Coordinates of C-alpha atoms in Angstrom, one line a residue:
M50 CA 11.5 19.5 -12.8
Q51 CA 10.3 17.1 -10.7
R52 CA 9.3 13.4 -11.3
V53 CA 7.0 11.5 -9.6
M54 CA 9.2 8.4 -8.0
L55 CA 7.4 5.5 -5.6
R56 CA 8.1 6.5 -2.0
A57 CA 7.2 3.2 -0.7
K58 CA 5.2 -0.2 -1.0
L59 CA 3.4 -3.0 0.2
H60 CA 4.5 -6.1 -1.3
R61 CA 1.6 -9.0 -1.4
A62 CA -1.0 -7.8 0.7
T63 CA -3.6 -10.4 1.6
V64 CA -7.0 -8.8 1.6
T65 CA -8.6 -9.8 4.4
E66 CA -11.7 -7.7 3.9
A67 CA -14.2 -6.3 1.5
D68 CA -17.3 -4.2 1.9
L69 CA -19.0 -2.5 -0.2
N70 CA -21.6 -1.0 1.7
Y71 CA -18.6 1.4 3.9
E72 CA -18.0 4.8 2.5
G73 CA -14.4 4.2 0.6
S74 CA -10.6 3.8 1.6
C75 CA -8.4 1.4 2.2
G76 CA -8.1 0.2 5.8
I77 CA -4.5 -1.3 6.5
D78 CA -2.9 -2.0 9.6
E79 CA -1.6 0.2 11.6
D80 CA 1.8 -1.5 12.2
L81 CA 2.2 -1.5 8.2
L82 CA 1.4 1.8 8.0
D83 CA 4.6 2.7 10.3
A84 CA 6.6 0.5 8.3
A85 CA 6.1 1.6 5.1
D86 CA 6.1 5.3 6.2
M87 CA 1.8 5.8 4.8
K88 CA -0.3 8.2 6.6
E89 CA -4.1 7.7 7.1
F90 CA -5.9 9.3 4.4
E91 CA -2.8 9.4 2.0
Y92 CA -3.5 8.9 -1.5
I93 CA -2.4 5.1 -2.9
E94 CA -2.6 3.3 -5.5
L95 CA -3.5 -0.4 -6.1
Y96 CA -2.6 -3.1 -8.2
N97 CA -4.1 -6.9 -7.5
I98 CA -1.6 -9.2 -8.8
N99 CA -5.0 -11.8 -8.9
N100 CA -6.6 -10.3 -11.7
G101 CA -4.7 -7.4 -12.8
E102 CA -6.8 -4.4 -11.8
R103 CA -5.5 -1.4 -10.5
F104 CA -7.2 0.9 -9.2
S105 CA -6.9 4.5 -5.8
T106 CA -8.0 4.9 -3.4
Y107 CA -7.3 6.3 0.2
V108 CA -5.8 5.1 3.6
I109 CA -8.0 4.8 7.1
K110 CA -5.9 2.9 9.8
A111 CA -6.8 -0.7 11.0
P112 CA -6.5 -1.8 14.4
R113 CA -2.2 -2.3 15.2
G114 CA -1.4 -5.9 15.0
S115 CA -4.8 -6.4 12.7
G116 CA -3.2 -8.1 9.2
V117 CA -6.5 -6.0 8.2
I118 CA -6.3 -5.2 4.7
S119 CA -10.0 -4.3 3.9
L120 CA -11.0 -3.1 0.5
N121 CA -14.3 -0.5 1.1
G122 CA -17.2 1.1 -0.8
A123 CA -16.4 0.6 -4.9
A124 CA -12.8 -0.5 -4.2
A125 CA -13.9 -3.7 -2.2
R126 CA -15.2 -4.7 -6.4
K127 CA -11.7 -4.7 -7.5
A128 CA -10.6 -7.5 -5.5
H129 CA -11.8 -10.7 -3.2
V130 CA -10.9 -11.4 0.3
G131 CA -7.7 -13.8 -0.2
D132 CA -6.6 -11.6 -3.4
L133 CA -2.7 -10.2 -3.4
L134 CA -2.1 -6.4 -4.1
I135 CA 0.7 -4.4 -4.1
I136 CA -0.3 -0.9 -2.3
C137 CA 2.1 1.7 -3.7
T138 CA 2.0 5.9 -2.7
Y139 CA 4.0 8.4 -4.6
A140 CA 6.0 11.8 -3.9
P141 CA 7.3 14.2 -6.8
M142 CA 11.3 14.9 -5.9
S143 CA 13.6 16.9 -7.4
E144 CA 16.6 15.6 -9.2
T145 CA 18.5 16.1 -6.5
E146 CA 16.6 14.4 -4.2
V147 CA 16.0 11.7 -7.3
S148 CA 19.7 10.9 -7.2
S149 CA 19.8 10.2 -3.4
Y150 CA 16.0 8.6 -2.6
K151 CA 15.5 5.2 -1.5
P152 CA 12.0 4.2 -1.8
K153 CA 10.6 2.2 1.5
V154 CA 9.4 -1.5 0.3
V155 CA 8.3 -3.6 2.9
L156 CA 7.4 -7.8 1.9
L157 CA 4.4 -9.4 3.3
D158 CA 3.8 -13.1 4.2
E159 CA 0.5 -14.3 3.4
R160 CA -0.8 -13.3 6.9
N161 CA 0.5 -9.8 6.3
A162 CA 3.2 -10.1 8.4
I163 CA 6.4 -8.0 7.8
K164 CA 8.8 -10.6 6.0
E165 CA 11.4 -8.1 4.7
I166 CA 12.1 -4.4 4.3
R167 CA 14.0 -3.7 1.6
K168 CA 16.7 -1.8 1.9
F169 CA 18.8 -0.7 -1.5
D170 CA 22.1 0.4 -1.2

């Protein structure tokens, strides 16, 4: 049996841009992608802390060091600039993998700078 487990999370990411006319996706600063081990075009779930919206899209790279979290296309209707998001990826894992796996959790400040990378022991 496989379980779908949290693989990585960017916690309290602040939306910096929303562009309804873009083709769709979520732009994320490359430094944040590296810290959370997220990849361009990876499927993500997003949870808006401000309004409770839950939606999904995929990652595109935003410039390294920019702090950009941009919602594009239809996703731009789910949050406003300044809203806080939780951005998650999940992965199927075997029971053996689940017993030793720890997700990557990256806590962000109000400028989308890394505040802490949470370690689970």
